[in-house]
Amino acid sequence: MEKKGKFDYILLETTGLADPGAVASMFWVDAELGSDIYLDGIVTVIDAKFGLQQLTEDKSEGLVNEAVRQIALADLTIINKTDLVDEEELNHVRDTVRSINGLVKILESQRSRVDLSEVLDLHSFDSKDGANLAEKLQLVKPTKPHLDKSILTATFEVAGDLSENALNLFIQDLLWEKMFKNKEGQPMTVIRLKGIVSFAGNAHQVMLQGVHELYELNETPQLWEENLRINRLVFIGRNLDKDVLREQFISRVVPEAERN
């Protein structure tokens, strides 16, 4: 980066067993320190023929399958070698990806041929892309465990203005302290977090992003205007329980006057 103007874009390929969240977090923090590099998005490639074998590989108790984690963190998933499977097998792969990550965009390819415009400039961590995120969050459906029974997508919405301080404490207790447990008593672990929230006295929509234990709140250019202020949050992770998360969120973050 000392050679100014020499790079338009950096694509960083990790090893097959890497946790992309750890690498992404490094660049995300670096951007906050004023670097010219910013995190654009996380892309995961899955083999249409053999990917399911990796996704179903059993890990010792307490460990998350690496392939499942890579899909959970992805902003974009490319299902490659679709020519090697029939439609039923391909549907199985699609369903499995969606069951893990309800937010991810899916592309399909043969021999890794993908239009670069679909892979570059994703702006997945960019607050200027808040309008697109708000639209996407409305379409996200909660998922049911598919293969790794503990990884899924949970989503809910709550109307009204929030307390920013209370939201920070809620997120820290969730991501850092892992204080919340599902109905089976298992601690919830969030791998990826996205949301659009409303703060009292702020006319702008605020974007919430989280990867592992890092998170940030950024004001977007989008105004609430006459729109009903609806906070929408999507959690991707392990042992998640939407009802418990929503109850905790309302009791801890939504001011009493705003509660239904």
Short mmCIF file of N, CA and C in Angstrom, two decimals, residues 92-210:
data_model
loop_
_atom_site.label_atom_id
_atom_site.label_comp_id
_atom_site.label_asym_id
_atom_site.label_seq_id
_atom_site.Cartn_x
_atom_site.Cartn_y
_atom_site.Cartn_z
N HIS A 92 -30.43 -29.51 -3.16
CA HIS A 92 -30.01 -29.89 -1.82
C HIS A 92 -28.89 -28.96 -1.33
N VAL A 93 -27.94 -28.66 -2.23
CA VAL A 93 -26.85 -27.75 -1.87
C VAL A 93 -27.40 -26.35 -1.58
N ARG A 94 -28.28 -25.86 -2.47
CA ARG A 94 -28.88 -24.53 -2.27
C ARG A 94 -29.59 -24.45 -0.92
N ASP A 95 -30.43 -25.47 -0.65
CA ASP A 95 -31.20 -25.48 0.60
C ASP A 95 -30.28 -25.49 1.82
N THR A 96 -29.20 -26.23 1.71
CA THR A 96 -28.26 -26.33 2.83
C THR A 96 -27.59 -24.98 3.09
N VAL A 97 -27.16 -24.30 2.02
CA VAL A 97 -26.54 -22.99 2.17
C VAL A 97 -27.52 -22.02 2.81
N ARG A 98 -28.76 -22.00 2.31
CA ARG A 98 -29.78 -21.10 2.84
C ARG A 98 -30.13 -21.43 4.30
N SER A 99 -30.08 -22.72 4.66
CA SER A 99 -30.44 -23.10 6.02
C SER A 99 -29.42 -22.57 7.02
N ILE A 100 -28.18 -22.41 6.56
CA ILE A 100 -27.13 -21.90 7.44
C ILE A 100 -27.14 -20.37 7.46
N ASN A 101 -27.21 -19.75 6.28
CA ASN A 101 -27.09 -18.31 6.16
C ASN A 101 -28.26 -17.77 5.33
N GLY A 102 -29.25 -17.22 6.00
CA GLY A 102 -30.44 -16.71 5.32
C GLY A 102 -30.21 -15.40 4.60
N LEU A 103 -29.06 -14.75 4.82
CA LEU A 103 -28.77 -13.46 4.21
C LEU A 103 -27.93 -13.56 2.94
N VAL A 104 -27.24 -14.69 2.77
CA VAL A 104 -26.21 -14.78 1.73
C VAL A 104 -26.80 -14.76 0.31
N LYS A 105 -26.08 -14.10 -0.59
CA LYS A 105 -26.44 -14.13 -2.01
C LYS A 105 -25.76 -15.36 -2.63
N ILE A 106 -26.48 -16.10 -3.49
CA ILE A 106 -25.93 -17.31 -4.09
C ILE A 106 -25.74 -17.11 -5.59
N LEU A 107 -24.52 -17.39 -6.08
CA LEU A 107 -24.25 -17.47 -7.51
C LEU A 107 -23.93 -18.91 -7.85
N GLU A 108 -24.18 -19.30 -9.09
CA GLU A 108 -23.84 -20.66 -9.52
C GLU A 108 -22.92 -20.58 -10.73
N SER A 109 -21.95 -21.50 -10.78
CA SER A 109 -20.96 -21.43 -11.86
C SER A 109 -20.50 -22.81 -12.29
N GLN A 110 -19.90 -22.84 -13.46
CA GLN A 110 -19.24 -24.03 -13.97
C GLN A 110 -17.81 -23.63 -14.35
N ARG A 111 -16.86 -24.45 -13.94
CA ARG A 111 -15.44 -24.16 -14.18
C ARG A 111 -15.05 -22.78 -13.63
N SER A 112 -15.70 -22.39 -12.55
CA SER A 112 -15.39 -21.14 -11.83
C SER A 112 -15.59 -19.87 -12.66
N ARG A 113 -16.41 -19.94 -13.70
CA ARG A 113 -16.64 -18.75 -14.52
C ARG A 113 -17.74 -17.90 -13.89
N VAL A 114 -17.33 -16.76 -13.40
CA VAL A 114 -18.27 -15.84 -12.73
C VAL A 114 -17.98 -14.42 -13.22
N ASP A 115 -19.01 -13.66 -13.47
CA ASP A 115 -18.85 -12.26 -13.87
C ASP A 115 -18.23 -11.50 -12.68
N LEU A 116 -17.10 -10.85 -12.92
CA LEU A 116 -16.40 -10.16 -11.83
C LEU A 116 -17.24 -9.07 -11.18
N SER A 117 -18.17 -8.50 -11.93
CA SER A 117 -19.02 -7.45 -11.36
C SER A 117 -19.90 -8.00 -10.24
N GLU A 118 -20.09 -9.33 -10.23
CA GLU A 118 -20.90 -9.96 -9.17
C GLU A 118 -20.07 -10.23 -7.92
N VAL A 119 -18.74 -10.22 -8.06
CA VAL A 119 -17.85 -10.60 -6.96
C VAL A 119 -17.16 -9.39 -6.33
N LEU A 120 -16.86 -8.38 -7.15
CA LEU A 120 -16.18 -7.19 -6.66
C LEU A 120 -17.19 -6.11 -6.26
N ASP A 121 -16.73 -5.19 -5.43
CA ASP A 121 -17.56 -4.05 -5.00
C ASP A 121 -18.88 -4.51 -4.41
N LEU A 122 -18.80 -5.41 -3.44
CA LEU A 122 -20.00 -5.91 -2.76
C LEU A 122 -20.54 -4.89 -1.76
N HIS A 123 -19.66 -4.07 -1.19
CA HIS A 123 -20.04 -3.04 -0.20
C HIS A 123 -20.85 -3.63 0.95
N SER A 124 -20.48 -4.83 1.36
CA SER A 124 -21.24 -5.51 2.41
C SER A 124 -21.08 -4.89 3.78
N PHE A 125 -20.01 -4.10 3.97
CA PHE A 125 -19.77 -3.47 5.27
C PHE A 125 -19.88 -1.95 5.17
N ASP A 126 -20.48 -1.48 4.09
CA ASP A 126 -20.49 -0.06 3.78
C ASP A 126 -21.81 0.57 4.21
N SER A 127 -21.76 1.57 5.06
CA SER A 127 -22.99 2.20 5.55
C SER A 127 -23.74 2.92 4.43
N LYS A 128 -23.03 3.25 3.34
CA LYS A 128 -23.70 3.90 2.21
C LYS A 128 -24.67 2.94 1.52
N ASP A 129 -24.48 1.66 1.80
CA ASP A 129 -25.33 0.64 1.20
C ASP A 129 -26.52 0.31 2.11
N GLY A 130 -26.81 1.20 3.04
CA GLY A 130 -27.86 0.96 4.02
C GLY A 130 -29.22 0.69 3.43
N ALA A 131 -29.55 1.37 2.32
CA ALA A 131 -30.87 1.18 1.69
C ALA A 131 -31.03 -0.25 1.20
N ASN A 132 -29.97 -0.77 0.56
CA ASN A 132 -30.03 -2.15 0.08
C ASN A 132 -30.13 -3.13 1.24
N LEU A 133 -29.40 -2.85 2.32
CA LEU A 133 -29.44 -3.75 3.48
C LEU A 133 -30.83 -3.75 4.10
N ALA A 134 -31.42 -2.57 4.24
CA ALA A 134 -32.76 -2.49 4.83
C ALA A 134 -33.76 -3.32 4.03
N GLU A 135 -33.63 -3.24 2.71
CA GLU A 135 -34.51 -4.02 1.82
C GLU A 135 -34.26 -5.52 1.98
N LYS A 136 -32.98 -5.90 2.04
CA LYS A 136 -32.63 -7.31 2.18
C LYS A 136 -33.14 -7.88 3.50
N LEU A 137 -33.01 -7.10 4.57
CA LEU A 137 -33.41 -7.60 5.89
C LEU A 137 -34.90 -7.91 5.94
N GLN A 138 -35.69 -7.15 5.17
CA GLN A 138 -37.14 -7.40 5.16
C GLN A 138 -37.47 -8.75 4.52
N LEU A 139 -36.56 -9.23 3.65
CA LEU A 139 -36.84 -10.47 2.92
C LEU A 139 -36.28 -11.71 3.62
N VAL A 140 -35.42 -11.51 4.62
CA VAL A 140 -34.78 -12.65 5.27
C VAL A 140 -35.80 -13.44 6.09
N LYS A 141 -35.77 -14.73 5.90
CA LYS A 141 -36.64 -15.62 6.68
C LYS A 141 -35.79 -16.40 7.66
N PRO A 142 -36.33 -16.67 8.87
CA PRO A 142 -35.59 -17.50 9.81
C PRO A 142 -35.39 -18.89 9.22
N THR A 143 -34.30 -19.54 9.53
CA THR A 143 -34.04 -20.86 8.97
C THR A 143 -34.14 -21.92 10.05
N LYS A 144 -34.27 -23.16 9.59
CA LYS A 144 -34.27 -24.29 10.51
C LYS A 144 -32.96 -25.04 10.34
N PRO A 145 -32.45 -25.64 11.41
CA PRO A 145 -31.19 -26.38 11.30
C PRO A 145 -31.30 -27.45 10.21
N HIS A 146 -30.26 -27.59 9.43
CA HIS A 146 -30.29 -28.52 8.31
C HIS A 146 -29.28 -29.64 8.51
N LEU A 147 -28.01 -29.28 8.45
CA LEU A 147 -26.97 -30.30 8.60
C LEU A 147 -26.33 -30.18 9.97
N ASP A 148 -25.49 -29.13 10.14
CA ASP A 148 -24.96 -28.88 11.47
C ASP A 148 -26.13 -28.30 12.25
N LYS A 149 -26.72 -29.10 13.09
CA LYS A 149 -28.02 -28.77 13.69
C LYS A 149 -27.99 -27.49 14.54
N SER A 150 -26.80 -27.01 14.84
CA SER A 150 -26.76 -25.87 15.74
C SER A 150 -26.55 -24.53 15.04
N ILE A 151 -26.23 -24.52 13.74
CA ILE A 151 -25.98 -23.26 13.03
C ILE A 151 -27.21 -22.88 12.22
N LEU A 152 -27.73 -21.68 12.46
CA LEU A 152 -28.89 -21.23 11.71
C LEU A 152 -28.99 -19.72 11.72
N THR A 153 -30.02 -19.19 11.03
CA THR A 153 -30.28 -17.75 10.96
C THR A 153 -31.54 -17.43 11.76
N ALA A 154 -31.43 -16.47 12.66
CA ALA A 154 -32.59 -16.01 13.43
C ALA A 154 -32.81 -14.53 13.12
N THR A 155 -34.05 -14.14 12.94
CA THR A 155 -34.33 -12.74 12.61
C THR A 155 -35.62 -12.29 13.30
N PHE A 156 -35.66 -11.00 13.67
CA PHE A 156 -36.90 -10.45 14.23
C PHE A 156 -36.92 -8.94 13.98
N GLU A 157 -38.09 -8.36 14.14
CA GLU A 157 -38.21 -6.90 14.03
C GLU A 157 -39.01 -6.36 15.19
N VAL A 158 -38.66 -5.14 15.60
CA VAL A 158 -39.31 -4.48 16.73
C VAL A 158 -39.49 -3.01 16.35
N ALA A 159 -40.68 -2.49 16.51
CA ALA A 159 -40.95 -1.10 16.17
C ALA A 159 -40.51 -0.16 17.30
N GLY A 160 -40.20 1.08 16.92
CA GLY A 160 -39.90 2.11 17.92
C GLY A 160 -38.44 2.53 17.96
N ASP A 161 -38.16 3.57 18.76
CA ASP A 161 -36.80 4.06 18.94
C ASP A 161 -36.10 3.28 20.05
N LEU A 162 -34.79 3.10 19.90
CA LEU A 162 -34.01 2.35 20.88
C LEU A 162 -33.09 3.27 21.66
N SER A 163 -32.64 2.77 22.78
CA SER A 163 -31.57 3.44 23.53
C SER A 163 -30.24 2.93 23.00
N GLU A 164 -29.38 3.84 22.53
CA GLU A 164 -28.09 3.42 21.97
C GLU A 164 -27.22 2.75 23.02
N ASN A 165 -27.19 3.31 24.23
CA ASN A 165 -26.38 2.71 25.29
C ASN A 165 -26.86 1.31 25.63
N ALA A 166 -28.19 1.15 25.71
CA ALA A 166 -28.75 -0.16 26.04
C ALA A 166 -28.45 -1.17 24.93
N LEU A 167 -28.49 -0.71 23.66
CA LEU A 167 -28.19 -1.61 22.55
C LEU A 167 -26.73 -2.07 22.62
N ASN A 168 -25.82 -1.15 22.92
CA ASN A 168 -24.40 -1.52 23.05
C ASN A 168 -24.21 -2.58 24.14
N LEU A 169 -24.87 -2.41 25.26
CA LEU A 169 -24.74 -3.38 26.36
C LEU A 169 -25.32 -4.73 25.95
N PHE A 170 -26.46 -4.71 25.25
CA PHE A 170 -27.08 -5.96 24.78
C PHE A 170 -26.13 -6.72 23.84
N ILE A 171 -25.54 -6.00 22.88
CA ILE A 171 -24.65 -6.63 21.91
C ILE A 171 -23.39 -7.16 22.60
N GLN A 172 -22.85 -6.38 23.53
CA GLN A 172 -21.64 -6.82 24.24
C GLN A 172 -21.92 -8.07 25.08
N ASP A 173 -23.07 -8.10 25.73
CA ASP A 173 -23.42 -9.29 26.52
C ASP A 173 -23.64 -10.50 25.62
N LEU A 174 -24.15 -10.26 24.40
CA LEU A 174 -24.39 -11.34 23.45
C LEU A 174 -23.09 -11.84 22.82
N LEU A 175 -22.28 -10.90 22.29
CA LEU A 175 -21.08 -11.28 21.54
C LEU A 175 -19.88 -11.58 22.45
N TRP A 176 -19.72 -10.78 23.49
CA TRP A 176 -18.51 -10.91 24.32
C TRP A 176 -18.72 -11.84 25.51
N GLU A 177 -19.79 -11.60 26.23
CA GLU A 177 -20.02 -12.36 27.47
C GLU A 177 -20.76 -13.68 27.22
N LYS A 178 -21.43 -13.76 26.05
CA LYS A 178 -22.23 -14.96 25.71
C LYS A 178 -23.18 -15.31 26.87
N MET A 179 -23.91 -14.28 27.30
CA MET A 179 -24.78 -14.41 28.47
C MET A 179 -26.10 -15.10 28.16
N PHE A 180 -26.52 -15.09 26.88
CA PHE A 180 -27.86 -15.58 26.57
C PHE A 180 -27.84 -17.05 26.20
N LYS A 181 -28.83 -17.78 26.69
CA LYS A 181 -28.92 -19.21 26.42
C LYS A 181 -30.25 -19.53 25.76
N ASN A 182 -30.27 -20.60 24.95
CA ASN A 182 -31.52 -21.02 24.33
C ASN A 182 -32.34 -21.84 25.32
N LYS A 183 -33.48 -22.33 24.87
CA LYS A 183 -34.39 -23.04 25.80
C LYS A 183 -33.78 -24.34 26.32
N GLU A 184 -32.76 -24.84 25.60
CA GLU A 184 -32.09 -26.08 26.06
C GLU A 184 -30.95 -25.77 27.03
N GLY A 185 -30.75 -24.47 27.31
CA GLY A 185 -29.69 -24.09 28.24
C GLY A 185 -28.32 -23.96 27.60
N GLN A 186 -28.26 -24.00 26.24
CA GLN A 186 -26.97 -23.88 25.56
C GLN A 186 -26.67 -22.41 25.28
N PRO A 187 -25.44 -21.96 25.50
CA PRO A 187 -25.10 -20.56 25.23
C PRO A 187 -25.17 -20.26 23.74
N MET A 188 -25.73 -19.11 23.41
CA MET A 188 -25.82 -18.70 22.00
C MET A 188 -24.50 -18.07 21.56
N THR A 189 -24.03 -18.46 20.37
CA THR A 189 -22.81 -17.89 19.80
C THR A 189 -23.15 -17.29 18.45
N VAL A 190 -22.96 -15.97 18.32
CA VAL A 190 -23.27 -15.28 17.07
C VAL A 190 -22.01 -15.17 16.24
N ILE A 191 -22.08 -15.65 14.98
CA ILE A 191 -20.95 -15.59 14.06
C ILE A 191 -21.04 -14.33 13.19
N ARG A 192 -22.26 -13.99 12.81
CA ARG A 192 -22.49 -12.81 11.96
C ARG A 192 -23.77 -12.12 12.41
N LEU A 193 -23.75 -10.80 12.39
CA LEU A 193 -24.87 -10.00 12.86
C LEU A 193 -25.05 -8.81 11.93
N LYS A 194 -26.31 -8.58 11.52
CA LYS A 194 -26.61 -7.41 10.70
C LYS A 194 -27.94 -6.82 11.14
N GLY A 195 -28.08 -5.52 10.97
CA GLY A 195 -29.35 -4.92 11.33
C GLY A 195 -29.45 -3.46 10.91
N ILE A 196 -30.68 -2.97 10.89
CA ILE A 196 -30.97 -1.54 10.73
C ILE A 196 -31.75 -1.13 11.97
N VAL A 197 -31.26 -0.10 12.67
CA VAL A 197 -31.90 0.29 13.93
C VAL A 197 -32.20 1.79 13.95
N SER A 198 -33.10 2.16 14.86
CA SER A 198 -33.53 3.55 15.01
C SER A 198 -33.21 4.03 16.42
N PHE A 199 -32.50 5.17 16.50
CA PHE A 199 -32.21 5.77 17.80
C PHE A 199 -33.03 7.03 18.00
N ALA A 200 -33.47 7.24 19.21
CA ALA A 200 -34.27 8.43 19.53
C ALA A 200 -33.48 9.69 19.18
N GLY A 201 -34.14 10.62 18.52
CA GLY A 201 -33.50 11.89 18.17
C GLY A 201 -32.62 11.85 16.94
N ASN A 202 -32.55 10.68 16.29
CA ASN A 202 -31.73 10.56 15.08
C ASN A 202 -32.64 10.29 13.89
N ALA A 203 -32.62 11.20 12.90
CA ALA A 203 -33.49 11.06 11.74
C ALA A 203 -32.98 9.99 10.77
N HIS A 204 -31.70 9.59 10.92
CA HIS A 204 -31.08 8.64 10.00
C HIS A 204 -31.19 7.19 10.51
N GLN A 205 -31.31 6.28 9.55
CA GLN A 205 -31.24 4.86 9.89
C GLN A 205 -29.79 4.52 10.24
N VAL A 206 -29.61 3.64 11.20
CA VAL A 206 -28.26 3.25 11.64
C VAL A 206 -28.05 1.78 11.32
N MET A 207 -26.90 1.47 10.71
CA MET A 207 -26.59 0.10 10.33
C MET A 207 -25.75 -0.56 11.41
N LEU A 208 -26.14 -1.78 11.77
CA LEU A 208 -25.41 -2.58 12.75
C LEU A 208 -24.74 -3.74 12.02
N GLN A 209 -23.44 -3.92 12.26
CA GLN A 209 -22.68 -5.01 11.65
C GLN A 209 -21.88 -5.71 12.73
N GLY A 210 -21.81 -7.03 12.67
CA GLY A 210 -20.98 -7.76 13.61
C GLY A 210 -20.37 -8.99 12.97
#
